[in-house]
Coordinates of C-alpha atoms in Angstrom, one line a residue:
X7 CA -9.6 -29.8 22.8
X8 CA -6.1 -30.8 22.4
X9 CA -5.9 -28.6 19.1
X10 CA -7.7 -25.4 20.6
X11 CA -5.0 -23.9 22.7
X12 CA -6.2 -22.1 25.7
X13 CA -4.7 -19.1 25.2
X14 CA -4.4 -16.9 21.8
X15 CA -2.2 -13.9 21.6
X16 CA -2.3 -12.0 18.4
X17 CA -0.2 -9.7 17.4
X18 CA 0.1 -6.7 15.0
X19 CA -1.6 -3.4 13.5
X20 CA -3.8 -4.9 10.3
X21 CA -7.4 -4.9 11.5
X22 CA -9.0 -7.7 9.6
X23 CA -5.6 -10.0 9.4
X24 CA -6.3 -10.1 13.7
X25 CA -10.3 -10.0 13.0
X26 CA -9.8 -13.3 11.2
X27 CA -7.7 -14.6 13.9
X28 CA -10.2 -13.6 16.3
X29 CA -13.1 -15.5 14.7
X30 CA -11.7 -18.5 13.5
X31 CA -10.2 -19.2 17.2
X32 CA -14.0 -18.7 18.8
X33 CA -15.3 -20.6 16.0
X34 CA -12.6 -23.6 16.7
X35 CA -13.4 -23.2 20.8
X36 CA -17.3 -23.1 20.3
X37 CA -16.9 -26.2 18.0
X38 CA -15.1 -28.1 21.0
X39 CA -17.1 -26.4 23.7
X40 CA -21.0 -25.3 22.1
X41 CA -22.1 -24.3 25.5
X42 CA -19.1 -21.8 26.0
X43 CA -19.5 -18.1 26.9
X44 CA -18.3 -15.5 24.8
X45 CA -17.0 -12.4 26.9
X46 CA -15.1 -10.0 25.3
X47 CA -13.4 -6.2 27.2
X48 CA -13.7 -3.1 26.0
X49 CA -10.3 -1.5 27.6
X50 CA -11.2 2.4 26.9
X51 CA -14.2 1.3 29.6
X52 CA -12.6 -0.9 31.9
X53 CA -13.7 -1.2 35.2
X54 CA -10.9 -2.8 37.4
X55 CA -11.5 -6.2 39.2
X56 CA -13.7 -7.3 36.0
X57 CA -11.5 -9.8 34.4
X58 CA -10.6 -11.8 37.7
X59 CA -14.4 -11.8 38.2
X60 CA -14.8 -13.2 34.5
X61 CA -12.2 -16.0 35.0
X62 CA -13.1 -17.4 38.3
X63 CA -14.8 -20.6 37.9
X64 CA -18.9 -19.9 38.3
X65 CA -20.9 -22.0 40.5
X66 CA -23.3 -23.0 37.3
X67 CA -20.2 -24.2 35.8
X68 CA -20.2 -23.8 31.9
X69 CA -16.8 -22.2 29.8
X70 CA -16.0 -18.6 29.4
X71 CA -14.0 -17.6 26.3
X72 CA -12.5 -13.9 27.5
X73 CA -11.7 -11.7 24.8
X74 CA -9.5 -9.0 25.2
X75 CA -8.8 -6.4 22.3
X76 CA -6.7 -3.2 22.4
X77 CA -4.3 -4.6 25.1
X78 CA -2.1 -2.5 24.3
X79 CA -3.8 0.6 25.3
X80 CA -5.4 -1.5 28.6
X81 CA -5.1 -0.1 31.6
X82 CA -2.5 -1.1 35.0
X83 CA -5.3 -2.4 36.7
X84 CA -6.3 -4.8 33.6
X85 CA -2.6 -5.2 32.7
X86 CA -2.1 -6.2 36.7
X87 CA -5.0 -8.6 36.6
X88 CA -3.4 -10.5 33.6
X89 CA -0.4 -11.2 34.4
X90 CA -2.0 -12.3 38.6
X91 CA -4.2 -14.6 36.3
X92 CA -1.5 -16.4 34.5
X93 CA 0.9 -16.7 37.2
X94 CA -2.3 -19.1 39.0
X95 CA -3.6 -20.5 35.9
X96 CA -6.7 -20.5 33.8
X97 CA -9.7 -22.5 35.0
X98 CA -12.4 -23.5 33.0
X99 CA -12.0 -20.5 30.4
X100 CA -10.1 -19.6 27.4
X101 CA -8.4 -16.0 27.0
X102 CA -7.8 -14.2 23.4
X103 CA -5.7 -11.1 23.6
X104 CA -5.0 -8.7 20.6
X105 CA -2.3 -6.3 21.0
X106 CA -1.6 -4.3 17.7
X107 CA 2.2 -3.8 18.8
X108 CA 4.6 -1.3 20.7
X109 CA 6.4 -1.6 24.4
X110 CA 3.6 -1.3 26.2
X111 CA 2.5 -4.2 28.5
X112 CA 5.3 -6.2 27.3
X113 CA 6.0 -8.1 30.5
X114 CA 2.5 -9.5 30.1
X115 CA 3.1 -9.9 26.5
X116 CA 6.1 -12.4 27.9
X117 CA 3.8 -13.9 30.3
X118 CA 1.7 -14.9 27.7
X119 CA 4.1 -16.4 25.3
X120 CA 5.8 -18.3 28.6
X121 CA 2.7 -19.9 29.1
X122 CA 2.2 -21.4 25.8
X123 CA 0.2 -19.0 24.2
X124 CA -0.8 -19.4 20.2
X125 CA 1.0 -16.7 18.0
X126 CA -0.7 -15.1 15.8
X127 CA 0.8 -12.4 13.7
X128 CA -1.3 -9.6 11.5
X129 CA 1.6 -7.7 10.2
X130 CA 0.6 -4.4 8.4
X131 CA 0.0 -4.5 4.4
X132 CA 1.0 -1.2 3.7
X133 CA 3.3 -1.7 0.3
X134 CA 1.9 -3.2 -3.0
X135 CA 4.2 -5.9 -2.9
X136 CA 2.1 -6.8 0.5
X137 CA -1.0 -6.1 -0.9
X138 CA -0.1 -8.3 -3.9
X139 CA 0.4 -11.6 -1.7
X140 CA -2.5 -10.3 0.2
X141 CA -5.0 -10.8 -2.9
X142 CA -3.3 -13.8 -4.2
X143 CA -3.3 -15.3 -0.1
X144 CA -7.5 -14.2 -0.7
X145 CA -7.8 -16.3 -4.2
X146 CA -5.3 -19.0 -2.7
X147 CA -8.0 -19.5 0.1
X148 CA -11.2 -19.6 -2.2
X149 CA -9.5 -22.4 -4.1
X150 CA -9.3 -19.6 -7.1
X151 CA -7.0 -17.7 -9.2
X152 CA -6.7 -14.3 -10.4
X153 CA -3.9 -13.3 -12.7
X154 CA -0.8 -10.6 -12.0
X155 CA -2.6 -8.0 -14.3
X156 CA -5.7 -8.9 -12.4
X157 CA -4.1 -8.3 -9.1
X158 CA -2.6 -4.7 -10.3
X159 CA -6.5 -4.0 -11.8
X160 CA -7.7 -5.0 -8.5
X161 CA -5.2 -2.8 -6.7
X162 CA -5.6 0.1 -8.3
X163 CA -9.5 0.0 -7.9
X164 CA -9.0 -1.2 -4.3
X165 CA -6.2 -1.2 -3.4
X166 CA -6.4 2.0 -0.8
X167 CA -7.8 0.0 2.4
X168 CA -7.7 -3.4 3.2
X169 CA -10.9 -3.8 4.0
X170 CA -12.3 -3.1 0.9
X171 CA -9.5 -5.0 -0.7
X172 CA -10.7 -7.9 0.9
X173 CA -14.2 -7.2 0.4
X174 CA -13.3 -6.5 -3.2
X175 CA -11.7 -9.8 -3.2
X176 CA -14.7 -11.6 -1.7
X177 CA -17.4 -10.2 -4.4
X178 CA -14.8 -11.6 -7.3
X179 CA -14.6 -15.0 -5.9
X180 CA -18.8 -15.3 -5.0
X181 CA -20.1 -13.9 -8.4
X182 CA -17.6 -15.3 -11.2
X183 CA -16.3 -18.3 -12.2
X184 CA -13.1 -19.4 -13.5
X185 CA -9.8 -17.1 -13.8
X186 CA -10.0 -13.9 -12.5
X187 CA -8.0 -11.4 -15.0
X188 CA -8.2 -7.3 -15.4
X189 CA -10.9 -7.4 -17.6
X190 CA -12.9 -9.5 -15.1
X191 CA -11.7 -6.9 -12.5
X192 CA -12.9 -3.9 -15.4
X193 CA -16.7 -5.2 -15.3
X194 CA -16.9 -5.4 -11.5
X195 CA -14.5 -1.9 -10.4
X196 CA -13.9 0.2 -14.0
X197 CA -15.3 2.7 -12.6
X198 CA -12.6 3.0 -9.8
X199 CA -10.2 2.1 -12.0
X200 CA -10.8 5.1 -14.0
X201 CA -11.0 7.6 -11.7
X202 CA -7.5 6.6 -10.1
X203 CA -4.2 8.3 -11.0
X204 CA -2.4 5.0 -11.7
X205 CA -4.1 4.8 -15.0
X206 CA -3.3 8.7 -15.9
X207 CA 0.6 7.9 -14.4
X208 CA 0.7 4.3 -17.2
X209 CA -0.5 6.3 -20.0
X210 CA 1.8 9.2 -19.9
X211 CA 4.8 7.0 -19.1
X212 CA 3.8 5.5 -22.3
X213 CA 3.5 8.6 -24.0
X214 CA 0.1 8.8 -24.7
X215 CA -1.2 12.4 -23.8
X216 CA -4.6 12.7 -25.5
X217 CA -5.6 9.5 -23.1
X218 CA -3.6 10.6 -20.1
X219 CA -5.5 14.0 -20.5
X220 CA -8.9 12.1 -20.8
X221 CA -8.2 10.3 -17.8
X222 CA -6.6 13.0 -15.3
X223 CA -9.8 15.2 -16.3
X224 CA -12.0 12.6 -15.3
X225 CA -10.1 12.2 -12.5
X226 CA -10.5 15.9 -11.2
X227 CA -13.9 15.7 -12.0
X228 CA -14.7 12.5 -9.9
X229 CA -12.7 14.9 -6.7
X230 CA -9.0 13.5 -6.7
X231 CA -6.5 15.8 -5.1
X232 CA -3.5 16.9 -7.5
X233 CA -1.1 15.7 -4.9
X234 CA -1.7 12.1 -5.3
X235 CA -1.5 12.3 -8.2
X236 CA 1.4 13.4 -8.5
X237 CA 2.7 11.5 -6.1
X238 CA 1.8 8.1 -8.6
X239 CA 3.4 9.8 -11.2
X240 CA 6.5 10.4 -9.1
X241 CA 6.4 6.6 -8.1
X242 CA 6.1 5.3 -11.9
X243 CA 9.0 7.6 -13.2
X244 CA 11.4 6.2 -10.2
X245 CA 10.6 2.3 -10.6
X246 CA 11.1 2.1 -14.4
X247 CA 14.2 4.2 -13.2
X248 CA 15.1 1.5 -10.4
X249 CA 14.6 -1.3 -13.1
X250 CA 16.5 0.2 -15.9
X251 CA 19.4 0.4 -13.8
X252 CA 19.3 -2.7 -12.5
X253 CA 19.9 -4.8 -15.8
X254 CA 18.7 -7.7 -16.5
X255 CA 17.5 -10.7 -15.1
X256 CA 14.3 -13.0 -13.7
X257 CA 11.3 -10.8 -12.9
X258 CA 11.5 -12.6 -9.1
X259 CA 15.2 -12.0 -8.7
X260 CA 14.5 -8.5 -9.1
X261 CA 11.6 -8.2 -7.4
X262 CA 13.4 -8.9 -4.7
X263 CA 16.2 -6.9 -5.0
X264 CA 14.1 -4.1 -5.6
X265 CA 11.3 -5.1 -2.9
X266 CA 8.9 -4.8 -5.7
X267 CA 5.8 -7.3 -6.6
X268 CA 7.2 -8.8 -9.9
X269 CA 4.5 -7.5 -11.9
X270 CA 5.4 -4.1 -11.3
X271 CA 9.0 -5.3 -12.3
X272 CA 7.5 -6.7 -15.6
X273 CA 5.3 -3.3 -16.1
X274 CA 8.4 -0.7 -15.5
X275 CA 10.5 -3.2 -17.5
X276 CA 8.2 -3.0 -20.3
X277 CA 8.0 1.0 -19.7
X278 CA 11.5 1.6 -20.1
X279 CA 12.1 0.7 -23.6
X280 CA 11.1 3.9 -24.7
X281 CA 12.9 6.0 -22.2
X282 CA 17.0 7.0 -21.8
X283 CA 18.4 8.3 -19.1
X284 CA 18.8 12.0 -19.7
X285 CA 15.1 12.1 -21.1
X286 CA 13.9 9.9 -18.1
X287 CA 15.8 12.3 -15.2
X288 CA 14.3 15.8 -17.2
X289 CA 10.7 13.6 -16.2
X290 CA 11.8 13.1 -13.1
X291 CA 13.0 16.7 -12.4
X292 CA 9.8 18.1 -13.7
X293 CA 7.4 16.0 -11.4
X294 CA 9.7 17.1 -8.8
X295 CA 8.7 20.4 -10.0
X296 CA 5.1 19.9 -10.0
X297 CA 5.1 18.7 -6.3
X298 CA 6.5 21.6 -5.0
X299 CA 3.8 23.5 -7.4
X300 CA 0.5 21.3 -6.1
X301 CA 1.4 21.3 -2.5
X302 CA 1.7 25.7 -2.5
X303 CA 4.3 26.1 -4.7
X304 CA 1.8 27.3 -7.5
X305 CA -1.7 29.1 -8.6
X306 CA -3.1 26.1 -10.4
X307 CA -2.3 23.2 -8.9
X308 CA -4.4 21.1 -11.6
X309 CA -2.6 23.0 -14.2
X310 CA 0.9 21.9 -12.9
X311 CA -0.4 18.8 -12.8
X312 CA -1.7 18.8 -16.6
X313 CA 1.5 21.1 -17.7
X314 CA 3.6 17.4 -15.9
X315 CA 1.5 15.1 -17.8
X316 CA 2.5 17.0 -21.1
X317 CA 5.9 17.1 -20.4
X318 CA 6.5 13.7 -19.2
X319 CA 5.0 13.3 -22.6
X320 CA 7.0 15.2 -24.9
X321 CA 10.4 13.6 -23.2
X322 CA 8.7 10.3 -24.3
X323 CA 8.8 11.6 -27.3
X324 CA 12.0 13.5 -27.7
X325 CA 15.0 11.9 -29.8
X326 CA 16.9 9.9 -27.9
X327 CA 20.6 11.1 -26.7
X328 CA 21.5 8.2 -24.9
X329 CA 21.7 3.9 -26.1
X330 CA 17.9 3.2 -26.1
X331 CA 16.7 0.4 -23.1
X332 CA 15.0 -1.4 -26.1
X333 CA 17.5 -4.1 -25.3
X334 CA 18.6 -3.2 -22.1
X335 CA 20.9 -0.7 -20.9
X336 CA 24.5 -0.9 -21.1
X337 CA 26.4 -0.5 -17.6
X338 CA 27.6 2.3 -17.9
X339 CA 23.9 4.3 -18.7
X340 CA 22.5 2.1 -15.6
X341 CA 25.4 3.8 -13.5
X342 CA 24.3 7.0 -14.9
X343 CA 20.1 6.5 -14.0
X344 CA 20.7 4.6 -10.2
X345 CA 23.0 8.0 -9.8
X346 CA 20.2 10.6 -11.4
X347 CA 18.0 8.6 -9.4
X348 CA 19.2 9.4 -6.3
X349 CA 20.0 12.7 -7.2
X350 CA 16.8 13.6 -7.5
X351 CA 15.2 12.0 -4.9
X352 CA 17.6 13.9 -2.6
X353 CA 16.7 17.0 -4.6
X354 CA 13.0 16.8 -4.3
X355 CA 13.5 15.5 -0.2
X356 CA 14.8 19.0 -0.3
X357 CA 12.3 20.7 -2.0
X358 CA 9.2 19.0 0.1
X359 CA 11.1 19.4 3.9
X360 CA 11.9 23.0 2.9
X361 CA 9.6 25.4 4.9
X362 CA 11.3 28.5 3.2
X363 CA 9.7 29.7 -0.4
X364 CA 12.7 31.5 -1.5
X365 CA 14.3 28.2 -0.8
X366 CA 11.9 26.3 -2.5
X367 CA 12.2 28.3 -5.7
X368 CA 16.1 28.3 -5.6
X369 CA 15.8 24.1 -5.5
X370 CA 13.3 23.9 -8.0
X371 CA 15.7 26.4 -10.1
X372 CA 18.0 23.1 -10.5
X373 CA 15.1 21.5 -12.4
X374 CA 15.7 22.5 -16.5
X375 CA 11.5 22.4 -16.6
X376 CA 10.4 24.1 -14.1
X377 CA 6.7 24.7 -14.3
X378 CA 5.6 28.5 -15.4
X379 CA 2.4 30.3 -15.0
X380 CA -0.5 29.7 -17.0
X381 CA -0.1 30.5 -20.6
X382 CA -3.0 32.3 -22.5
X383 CA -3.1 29.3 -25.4
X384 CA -4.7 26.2 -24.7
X385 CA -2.8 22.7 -23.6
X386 CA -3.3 20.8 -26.2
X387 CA -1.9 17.4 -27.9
X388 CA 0.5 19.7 -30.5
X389 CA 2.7 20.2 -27.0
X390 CA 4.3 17.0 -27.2
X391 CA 5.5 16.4 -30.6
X392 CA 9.4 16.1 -30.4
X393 CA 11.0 19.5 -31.5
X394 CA 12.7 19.4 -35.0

């Protein structure tokens, strides 16, 4: 047993990164000890005295493998009966603890590491960059590979929980062969990838409103809030903002100046060319706009979102009155975007923390587009041709 250690701690809030930990430790202890005993403590119903009971040594003989999830929400009494049992020693038994982070029980925590106890971290995957490694650290393991496009398909139809990420993951890698790429991904999850607003948000960055249109309808009708939504669109506008500004350069080098996956630095790079920075900050003021309209701002909150779309649209589309990004902006206009940037990101901070309507509307009075109220003629693709 000399490469089982006898005690596990793992550490850290992602769910399944500590449920792998958990299994492939019992599977490497039941490998070296078939006969052991798999205990494992539920701490919401912990009854004190139990774990000293489960690690004294039985009169049968036999291992014990205690497992010990939740620790820290435990209980004194269990946190108590820990830290006794490591300062004597573990008999015949091996001890698993998952503790998903925070203060508490941290003297036991110490204990633990003191005594020689495997680390093993489950850090959260909250960001895409995360989630990227995530799926590739999923392929990497099958012996597979899935292109960066494939990865970004695969987020956007998945990419909400972890779980299903993995599980995602999982059905790719047991029922095709080869290269995984986006189309691959768009026969197993188009569906999902549809009815997500990353695909409205790429299509009206690109200008395309008759298929941003398509898709955002489809999207209300399959029961997405507005306010995600916009919230995509917001996040779109500001990384082809970030990577605009931040000249050129490798994709990784700015991925990780930027701390974004490097195919979303290759996707807002691409973006960009048709944007300047004056048309790029009246986009950003206007989804700024729509926020404060979809979260009680407005009547229609799936009209500001569509009346957004549009305009996000028609800037596309609007003569340029800055050097184009074709070729990459000069210094100076990257000044100018990092500093409308942050502008408006302050501005619309403003906007969503202010309780105070009459507030609200003087902020979004800053914003040259401002959403309206409904008009009685129709949206329709005629909205975004470039005025003459």
């Amino acid at each position: 047993m000399s490469d089982v250690p006898q005690i596990i701690l793992v550490t850290g809030p992602e769910r399944i990164l500590a449920q792998r930990a958990v299994e492939e430790s019992l599977e490497a202890i039941t490998a070296a000890h078939p006969e052991a005993e798999i205990v494992r403590i539920d701490v919401a119903e912990y009854q004190p005295g139990r774990l000293t009971t489960e690690l004294s040594p039985s009169l049968f003989g036999g291992r014990r493998v205690i497992v010990v999830r939740d620790f820290d929400e435990a209980p004194d009494a269990l946190v108590d009966e820990l830290e006794d049992a490591l300062k004597v020693g573990l008999d015949d038994a091996n001890l698993i603890v998952l503790h998903k982070g925070g203060n508490r029980a941290k003297r036991v925590l110490d204990a633990l590491k003191k005594a020689k106890a495997r680390v093993i971290e489950a850090p959260a995957i909250k960001s895409d960059r995360d989630k990227s490694a995530f799926v590739m650290n999923e392929f990497r393991r099958a012996r597979r590979r899935i292109t960066p496009e494939g990865v970004r398909a695969l987020l956007e139809a998945a990419g909400k929980d972890t779980s299903e990420l993995a599980a995602a993951c999982r059905q790719l890698v047991d029922d095709t062969s080869g290269i995984v790429d986006e189309n691959t991904v768009g026969t197993y999850h188009g569906g999902k990838v549809e009815a997500t607003g990353f695909r409205v948000a790429d299509a009206t960055v690109a200008g395309n409103a008759p298929e941003a249109l398509r898709l955002l309808r489809h999207a209300f009708a399959s029961g997405i809030d507005p306010v995600p939504i916009v919230a995509v669109l917001a996040s779109q506008l500001r990384q082809v903002a970030k990577v605009a500004s931040a000249g050129s350069g490798r994709s990784a080098d700015l991925a990780k100046q930027l701390g974004m996956p490097p195919w979303q630095v290759d996707k807002a790079r691409t973006a960009s060319r048709g944007w300047d920075g004056v048309r790029l900050g009246r986009a950003i003021q206007a989804v700024a706009a729509a926020d404060f309209a979809v979260k009680g701002g407005g009547r229609d909150p799936q009209y500001a979102v569509e009346h957004v779309v549009l305009e996000i649209c028609r800037q596309r589309h609007a003569p340029s009155e800055r050097h184009s990004t074709a070729s990459g902006p000069p210094p100076r206009l990257r000044r100018a975007v990092a500093r409308l940037v942050d502008l408006s990101e302050c501005v619309w901070a403003q906007v969503v923390r202010t309780r105070n309507s009459s507030n609200q509307r003087s902020l979004i009075a800053r914003c040259p587009h401002a959403i309206s109220e409904r008009p009685s003629v129709a949206l329709t693709t005629e909205h975004i041709r470039p005025k003459k």
